[in-house]
mmCIF file of C-alpha atoms in Angstrom:
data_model
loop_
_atom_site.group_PDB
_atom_site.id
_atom_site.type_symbol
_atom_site.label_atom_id
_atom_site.label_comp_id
_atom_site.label_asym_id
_atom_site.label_seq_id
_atom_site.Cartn_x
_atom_site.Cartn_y
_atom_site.Cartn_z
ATOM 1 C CA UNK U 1 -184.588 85.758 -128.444
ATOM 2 C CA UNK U 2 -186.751 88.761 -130.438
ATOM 3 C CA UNK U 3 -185.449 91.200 -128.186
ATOM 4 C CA UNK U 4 -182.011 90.658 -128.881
ATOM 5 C CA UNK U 5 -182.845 89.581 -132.325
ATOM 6 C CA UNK U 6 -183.799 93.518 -132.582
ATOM 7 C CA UNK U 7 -180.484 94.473 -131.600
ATOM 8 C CA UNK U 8 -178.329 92.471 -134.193
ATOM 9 C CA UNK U 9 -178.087 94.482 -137.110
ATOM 10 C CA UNK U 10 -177.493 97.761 -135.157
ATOM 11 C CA UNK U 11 -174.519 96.158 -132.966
ATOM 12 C CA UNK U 12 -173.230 94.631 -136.551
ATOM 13 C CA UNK U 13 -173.279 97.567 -138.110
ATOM 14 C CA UNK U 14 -171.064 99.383 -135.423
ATOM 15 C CA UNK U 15 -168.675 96.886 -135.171
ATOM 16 C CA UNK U 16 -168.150 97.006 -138.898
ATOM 17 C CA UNK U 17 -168.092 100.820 -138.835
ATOM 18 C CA UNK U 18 -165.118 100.886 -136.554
ATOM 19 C CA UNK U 19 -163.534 97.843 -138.559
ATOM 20 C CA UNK U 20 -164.167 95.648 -136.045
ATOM 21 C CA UNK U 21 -163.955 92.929 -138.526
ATOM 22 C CA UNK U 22 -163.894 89.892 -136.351
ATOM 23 C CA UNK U 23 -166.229 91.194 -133.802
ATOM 24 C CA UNK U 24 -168.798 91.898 -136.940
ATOM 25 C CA UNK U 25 -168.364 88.568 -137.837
ATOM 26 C CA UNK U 26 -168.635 86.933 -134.135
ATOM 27 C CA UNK U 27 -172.417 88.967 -134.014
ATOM 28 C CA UNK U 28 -173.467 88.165 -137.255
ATOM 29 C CA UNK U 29 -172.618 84.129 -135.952
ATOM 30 C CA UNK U 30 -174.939 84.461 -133.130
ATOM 31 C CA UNK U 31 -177.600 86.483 -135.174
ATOM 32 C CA UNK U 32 -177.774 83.349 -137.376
ATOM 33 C CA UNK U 33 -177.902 80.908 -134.812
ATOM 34 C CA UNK U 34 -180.606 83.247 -132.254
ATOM 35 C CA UNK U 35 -182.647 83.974 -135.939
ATOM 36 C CA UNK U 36 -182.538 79.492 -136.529
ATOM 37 C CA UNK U 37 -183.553 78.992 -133.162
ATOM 38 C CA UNK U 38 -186.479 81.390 -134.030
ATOM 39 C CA UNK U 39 -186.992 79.824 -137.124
ATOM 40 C CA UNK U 40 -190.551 77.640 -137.575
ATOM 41 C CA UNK U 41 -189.534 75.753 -140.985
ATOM 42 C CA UNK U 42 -186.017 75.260 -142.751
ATOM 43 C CA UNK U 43 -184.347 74.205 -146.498
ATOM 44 C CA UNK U 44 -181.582 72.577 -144.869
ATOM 45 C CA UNK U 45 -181.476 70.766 -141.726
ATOM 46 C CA UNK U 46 -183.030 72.690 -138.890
ATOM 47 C CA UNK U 47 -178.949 72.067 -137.033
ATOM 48 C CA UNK U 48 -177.185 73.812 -140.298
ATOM 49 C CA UNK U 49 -175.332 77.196 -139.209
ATOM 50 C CA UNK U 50 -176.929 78.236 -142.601
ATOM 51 C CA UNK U 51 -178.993 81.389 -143.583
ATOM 52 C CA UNK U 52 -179.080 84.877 -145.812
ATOM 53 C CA UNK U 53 -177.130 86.254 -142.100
ATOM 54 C CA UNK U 54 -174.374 84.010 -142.326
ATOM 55 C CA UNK U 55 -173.689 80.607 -144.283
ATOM 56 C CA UNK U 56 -171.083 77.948 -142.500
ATOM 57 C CA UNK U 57 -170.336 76.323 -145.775
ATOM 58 C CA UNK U 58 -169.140 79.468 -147.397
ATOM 59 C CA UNK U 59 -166.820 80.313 -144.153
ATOM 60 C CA UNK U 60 -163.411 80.317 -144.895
ATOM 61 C CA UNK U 61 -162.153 82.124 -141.789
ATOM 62 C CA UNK U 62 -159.826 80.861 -139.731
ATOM 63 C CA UNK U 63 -159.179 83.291 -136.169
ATOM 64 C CA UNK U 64 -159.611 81.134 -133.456
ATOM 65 C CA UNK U 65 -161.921 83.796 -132.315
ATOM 66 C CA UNK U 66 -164.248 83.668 -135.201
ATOM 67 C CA UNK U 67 -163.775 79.699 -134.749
ATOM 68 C CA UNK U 68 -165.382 79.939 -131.060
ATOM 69 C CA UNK U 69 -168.237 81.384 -132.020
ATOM 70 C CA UNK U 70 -169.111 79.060 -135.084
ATOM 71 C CA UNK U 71 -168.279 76.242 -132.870
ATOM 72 C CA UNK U 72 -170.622 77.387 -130.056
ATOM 73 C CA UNK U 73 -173.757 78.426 -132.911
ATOM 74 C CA UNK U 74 -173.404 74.760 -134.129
ATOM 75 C CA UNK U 75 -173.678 73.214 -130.636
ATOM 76 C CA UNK U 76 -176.335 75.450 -129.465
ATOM 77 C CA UNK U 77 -178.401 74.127 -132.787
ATOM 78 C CA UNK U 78 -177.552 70.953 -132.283
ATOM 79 C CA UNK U 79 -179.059 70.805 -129.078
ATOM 80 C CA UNK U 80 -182.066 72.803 -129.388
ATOM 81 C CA UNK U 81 -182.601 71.106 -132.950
ATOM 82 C CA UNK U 82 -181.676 67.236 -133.196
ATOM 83 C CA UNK U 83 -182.152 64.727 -130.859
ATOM 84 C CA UNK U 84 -179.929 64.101 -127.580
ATOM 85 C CA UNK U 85 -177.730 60.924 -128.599
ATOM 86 C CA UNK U 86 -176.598 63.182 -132.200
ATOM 87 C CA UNK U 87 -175.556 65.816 -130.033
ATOM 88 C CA UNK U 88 -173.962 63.553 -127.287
ATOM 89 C CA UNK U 89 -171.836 61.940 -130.490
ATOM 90 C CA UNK U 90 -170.708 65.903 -131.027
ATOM 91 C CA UNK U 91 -170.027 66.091 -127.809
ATOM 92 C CA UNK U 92 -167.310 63.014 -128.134
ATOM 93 C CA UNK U 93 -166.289 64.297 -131.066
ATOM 94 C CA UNK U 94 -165.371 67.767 -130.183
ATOM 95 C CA UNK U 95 -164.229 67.564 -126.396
ATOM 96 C CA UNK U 96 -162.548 71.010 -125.418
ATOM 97 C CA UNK U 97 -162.279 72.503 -128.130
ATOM 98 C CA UNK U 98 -164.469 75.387 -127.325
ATOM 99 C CA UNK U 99 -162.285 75.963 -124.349
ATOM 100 C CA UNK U 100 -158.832 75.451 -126.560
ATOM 101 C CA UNK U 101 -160.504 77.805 -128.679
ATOM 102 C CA UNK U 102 -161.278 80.954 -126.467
ATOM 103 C CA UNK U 103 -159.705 80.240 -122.615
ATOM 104 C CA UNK U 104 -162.064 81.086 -119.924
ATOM 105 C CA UNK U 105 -164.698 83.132 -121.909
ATOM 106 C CA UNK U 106 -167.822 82.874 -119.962
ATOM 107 C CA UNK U 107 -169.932 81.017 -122.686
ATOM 108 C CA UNK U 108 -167.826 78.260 -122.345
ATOM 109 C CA UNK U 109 -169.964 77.156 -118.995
ATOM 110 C CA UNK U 110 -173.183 77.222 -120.616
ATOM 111 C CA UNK U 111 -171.583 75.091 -123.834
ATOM 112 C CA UNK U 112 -170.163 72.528 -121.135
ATOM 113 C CA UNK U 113 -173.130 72.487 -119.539
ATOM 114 C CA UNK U 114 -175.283 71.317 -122.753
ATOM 115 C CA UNK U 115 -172.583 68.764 -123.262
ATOM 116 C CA UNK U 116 -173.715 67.126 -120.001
ATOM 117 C CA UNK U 117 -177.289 67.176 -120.195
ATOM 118 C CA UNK U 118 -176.713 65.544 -124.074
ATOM 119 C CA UNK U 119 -174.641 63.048 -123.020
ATOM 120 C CA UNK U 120 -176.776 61.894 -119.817
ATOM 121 C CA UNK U 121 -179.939 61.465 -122.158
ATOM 122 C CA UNK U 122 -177.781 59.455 -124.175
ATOM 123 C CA UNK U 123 -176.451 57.524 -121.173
ATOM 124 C CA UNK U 124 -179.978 56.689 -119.843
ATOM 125 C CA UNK U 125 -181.265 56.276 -123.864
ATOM 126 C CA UNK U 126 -178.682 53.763 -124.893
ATOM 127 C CA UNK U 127 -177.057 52.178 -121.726
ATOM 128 C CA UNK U 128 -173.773 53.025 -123.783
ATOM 129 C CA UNK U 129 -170.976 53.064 -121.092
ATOM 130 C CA UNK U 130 -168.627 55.846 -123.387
ATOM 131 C CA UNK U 131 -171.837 58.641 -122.919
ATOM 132 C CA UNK U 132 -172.029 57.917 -119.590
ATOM 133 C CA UNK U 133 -168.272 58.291 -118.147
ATOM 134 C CA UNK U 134 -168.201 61.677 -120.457
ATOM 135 C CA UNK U 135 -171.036 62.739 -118.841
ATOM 136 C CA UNK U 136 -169.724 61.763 -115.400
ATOM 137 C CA UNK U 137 -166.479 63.651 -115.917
ATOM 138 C CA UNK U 138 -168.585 66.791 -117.134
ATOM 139 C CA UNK U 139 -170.835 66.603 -113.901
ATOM 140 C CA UNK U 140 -167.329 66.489 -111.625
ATOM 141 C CA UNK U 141 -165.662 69.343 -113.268
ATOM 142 C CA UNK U 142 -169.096 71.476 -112.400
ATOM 143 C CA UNK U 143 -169.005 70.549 -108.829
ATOM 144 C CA UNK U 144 -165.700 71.862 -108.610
ATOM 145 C CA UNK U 145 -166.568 75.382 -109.976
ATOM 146 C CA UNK U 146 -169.546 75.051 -107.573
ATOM 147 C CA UNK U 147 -166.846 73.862 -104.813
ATOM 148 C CA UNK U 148 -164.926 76.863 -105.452
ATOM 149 C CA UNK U 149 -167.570 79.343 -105.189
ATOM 150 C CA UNK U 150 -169.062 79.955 -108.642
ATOM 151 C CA UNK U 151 -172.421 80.742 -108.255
ATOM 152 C CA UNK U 152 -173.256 80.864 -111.677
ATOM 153 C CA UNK U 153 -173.476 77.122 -112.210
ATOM 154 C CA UNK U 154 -175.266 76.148 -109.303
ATOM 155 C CA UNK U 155 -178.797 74.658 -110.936
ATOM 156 C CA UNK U 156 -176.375 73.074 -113.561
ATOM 157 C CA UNK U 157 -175.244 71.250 -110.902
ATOM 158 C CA UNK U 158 -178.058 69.937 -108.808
ATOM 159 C CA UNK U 159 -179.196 68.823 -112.536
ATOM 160 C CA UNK U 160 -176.907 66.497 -113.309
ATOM 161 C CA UNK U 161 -176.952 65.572 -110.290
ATOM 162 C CA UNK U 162 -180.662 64.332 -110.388
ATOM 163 C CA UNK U 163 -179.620 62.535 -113.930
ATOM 164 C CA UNK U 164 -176.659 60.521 -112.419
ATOM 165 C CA UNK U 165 -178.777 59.730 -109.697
ATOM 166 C CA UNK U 166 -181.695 58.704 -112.450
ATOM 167 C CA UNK U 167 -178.807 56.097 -114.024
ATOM 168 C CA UNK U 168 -177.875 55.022 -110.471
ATOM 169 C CA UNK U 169 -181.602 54.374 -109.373
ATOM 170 C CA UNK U 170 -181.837 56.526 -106.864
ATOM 171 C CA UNK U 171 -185.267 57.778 -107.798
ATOM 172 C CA UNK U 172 -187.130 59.341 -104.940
ATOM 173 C CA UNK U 173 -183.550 61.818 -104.237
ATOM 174 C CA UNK U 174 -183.547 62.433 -108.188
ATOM 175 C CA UNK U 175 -186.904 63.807 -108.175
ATOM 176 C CA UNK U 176 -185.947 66.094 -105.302
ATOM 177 C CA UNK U 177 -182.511 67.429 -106.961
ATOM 178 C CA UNK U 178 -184.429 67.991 -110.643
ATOM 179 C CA UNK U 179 -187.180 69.867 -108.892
ATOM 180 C CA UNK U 180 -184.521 71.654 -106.860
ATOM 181 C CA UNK U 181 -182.723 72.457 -110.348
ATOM 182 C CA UNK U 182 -185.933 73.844 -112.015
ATOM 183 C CA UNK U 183 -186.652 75.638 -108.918
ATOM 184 C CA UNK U 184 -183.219 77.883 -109.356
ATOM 185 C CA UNK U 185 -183.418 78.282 -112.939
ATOM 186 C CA UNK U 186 -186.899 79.832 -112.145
ATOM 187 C CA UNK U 187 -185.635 82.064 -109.354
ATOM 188 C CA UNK U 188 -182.641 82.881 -112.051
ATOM 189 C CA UNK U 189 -184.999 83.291 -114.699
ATOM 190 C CA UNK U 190 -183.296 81.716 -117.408
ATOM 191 C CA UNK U 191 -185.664 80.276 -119.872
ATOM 192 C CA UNK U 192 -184.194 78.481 -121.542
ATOM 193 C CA UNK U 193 -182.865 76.117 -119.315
ATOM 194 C CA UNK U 194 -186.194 76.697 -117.268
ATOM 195 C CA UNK U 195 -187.833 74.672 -120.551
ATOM 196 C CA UNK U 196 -184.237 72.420 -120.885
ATOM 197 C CA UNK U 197 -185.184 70.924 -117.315
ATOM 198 C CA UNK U 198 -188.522 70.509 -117.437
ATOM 199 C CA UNK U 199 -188.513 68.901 -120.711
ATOM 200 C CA UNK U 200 -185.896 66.623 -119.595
ATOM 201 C CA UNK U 201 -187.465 65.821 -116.067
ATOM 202 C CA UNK U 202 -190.600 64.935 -118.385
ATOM 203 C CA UNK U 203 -188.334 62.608 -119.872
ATOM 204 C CA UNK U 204 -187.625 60.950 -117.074
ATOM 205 C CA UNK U 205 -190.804 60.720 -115.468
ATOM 206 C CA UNK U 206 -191.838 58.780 -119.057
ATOM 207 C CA UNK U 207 -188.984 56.589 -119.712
ATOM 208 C CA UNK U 208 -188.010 55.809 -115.947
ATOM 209 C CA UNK U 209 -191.122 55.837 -114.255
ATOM 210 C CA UNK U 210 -194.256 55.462 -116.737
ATOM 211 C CA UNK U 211 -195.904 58.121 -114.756
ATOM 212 C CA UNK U 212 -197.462 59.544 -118.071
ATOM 213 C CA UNK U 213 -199.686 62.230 -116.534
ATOM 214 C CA UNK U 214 -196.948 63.965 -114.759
ATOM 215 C CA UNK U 215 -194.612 63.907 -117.595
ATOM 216 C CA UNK U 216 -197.144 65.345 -119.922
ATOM 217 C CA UNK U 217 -197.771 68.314 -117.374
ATOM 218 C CA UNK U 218 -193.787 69.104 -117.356
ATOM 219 C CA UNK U 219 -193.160 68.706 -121.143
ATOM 220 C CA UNK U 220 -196.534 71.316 -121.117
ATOM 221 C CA UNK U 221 -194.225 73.167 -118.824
ATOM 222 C CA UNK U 222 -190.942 72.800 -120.737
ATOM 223 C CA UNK U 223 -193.187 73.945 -124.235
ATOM 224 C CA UNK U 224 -194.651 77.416 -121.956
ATOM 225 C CA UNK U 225 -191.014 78.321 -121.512
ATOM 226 C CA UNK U 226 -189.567 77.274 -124.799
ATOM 227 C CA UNK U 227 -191.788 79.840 -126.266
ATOM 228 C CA UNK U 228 -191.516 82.622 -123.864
ATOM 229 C CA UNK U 229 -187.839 81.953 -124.658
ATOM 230 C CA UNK U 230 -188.810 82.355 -128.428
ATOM 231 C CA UNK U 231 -187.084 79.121 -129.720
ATOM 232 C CA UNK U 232 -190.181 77.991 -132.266
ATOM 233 C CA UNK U 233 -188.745 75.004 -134.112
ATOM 234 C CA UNK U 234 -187.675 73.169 -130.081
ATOM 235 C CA UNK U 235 -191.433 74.295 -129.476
ATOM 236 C CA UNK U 236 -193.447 72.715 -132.745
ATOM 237 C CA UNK U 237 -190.842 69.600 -131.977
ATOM 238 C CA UNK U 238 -192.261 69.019 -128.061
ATOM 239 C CA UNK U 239 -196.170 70.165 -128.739
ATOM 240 C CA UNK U 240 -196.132 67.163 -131.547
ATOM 241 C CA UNK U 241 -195.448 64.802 -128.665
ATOM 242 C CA UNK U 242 -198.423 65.614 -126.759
#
């Protein structure tokens, strides 16, 4: 996240000089959202699209362009800064409309994908049937991208795959598809997601299987890559459940 952080205010900057207007606005969205993630105490709630950068309360634009992107910054905090079941109620709440509001931008994979993994914590949290069919449907329309060739998506898949097998108690070939997941995000070297999976296979391993020990050494795993990745307020969160 620092790295790009770096890079904000220069990109801005051109975009403004050249009246990119919108596009300014789109980077200053993300530089809000990348500099909350960084973020290691708040005023507001830690899931506000709120800051000196940009402030979602005093929006009033209204290009569906500029819409994407503060729809996507709120998700992305939502997940990385409330708990699972809030952001699996967003998820209900919102559906498409990150698709509806920018067709086929690549982004939208990444913001389905978080959809999923909210709404299968909130499946195997609450036994709630509505999480769990949205999170179904979710999982199928990634294993057709993945039937179709995309390679991108891959890991996403063999991850919810290993959390509907969790719900179906199918343990021992859960265990093998998470590890399988993590395993690909590593090679892909996304760490984000490397810490997403971990911390949510450490879940599992607590809340399915009482195996303690081992769920302590991945949610050890999941904090390693959550600060590599540079998102401090997801890391302070996990090292308080230690």
């Amino acid at each position: 996240i620092s790295s790009i952080l770096i890079d904000c205010p220069r990109i801005a900057l051109q975009c403004e000089d050249v009246s990119q207007t919108t596009h300014a606005m789109a980077v200053r969205v993300m530089w809000q959202m990348l500099h909350s993630l960084r973020q290691t105490s708040f005023h507001h709630n830690p899931t506000d699209l709120e800051g000196d950068i940009f402030s979602d309360a005093q929006d009033k634009e209204t290009n569906p362009m500029h819409l994407s992107f503060v729809h996507l910054a709120r998700g992305e905090l939502s997940f990385f800064h409330a708990d699972y079941e809030v952001t699996a109620k967003r998820a209900l709440e919102v559906g498409e409309r990150y698709s509806k509001l920018i067709p086929a931008y690549l982004p939208g994979m990444i913001e389905l994908f978080h959809r999923g993994v909210a709404l299968f914590a909130a499946a195997r949290r609450t036994k709630k049937r509505k999480y769990r069919v949205e999170a179904r449907r979710l999982a199928k329309k990634i294993e057709k991208w993945v039937s179709i060739g995309n390679p991108n998506v891959t890991y996403y898949h063999l991850f919810l795959t290993a959390e509907q097998m969790a719900l179906d108690k199918m343990y021992d070939m859960a265990e093998q598809k998470y590890e399988e997941a993590i395993e690909m995000a590593t090679l892909e070297g996304h760490l984000h997601h490397i810490g997403l999976l971990n911390e949510r296979y450490s879940d599992y391993l607590m809340e399915v299987r009482s195996r303690e020990e081992e769920s302590k050494d991945r949610l050890k795993q999941a904090i390693r890559y959550y600060e590599e990745w540079g998102a401090c307020w997801k890391v302070q969160t996990l090292e308080a459940r230690l």
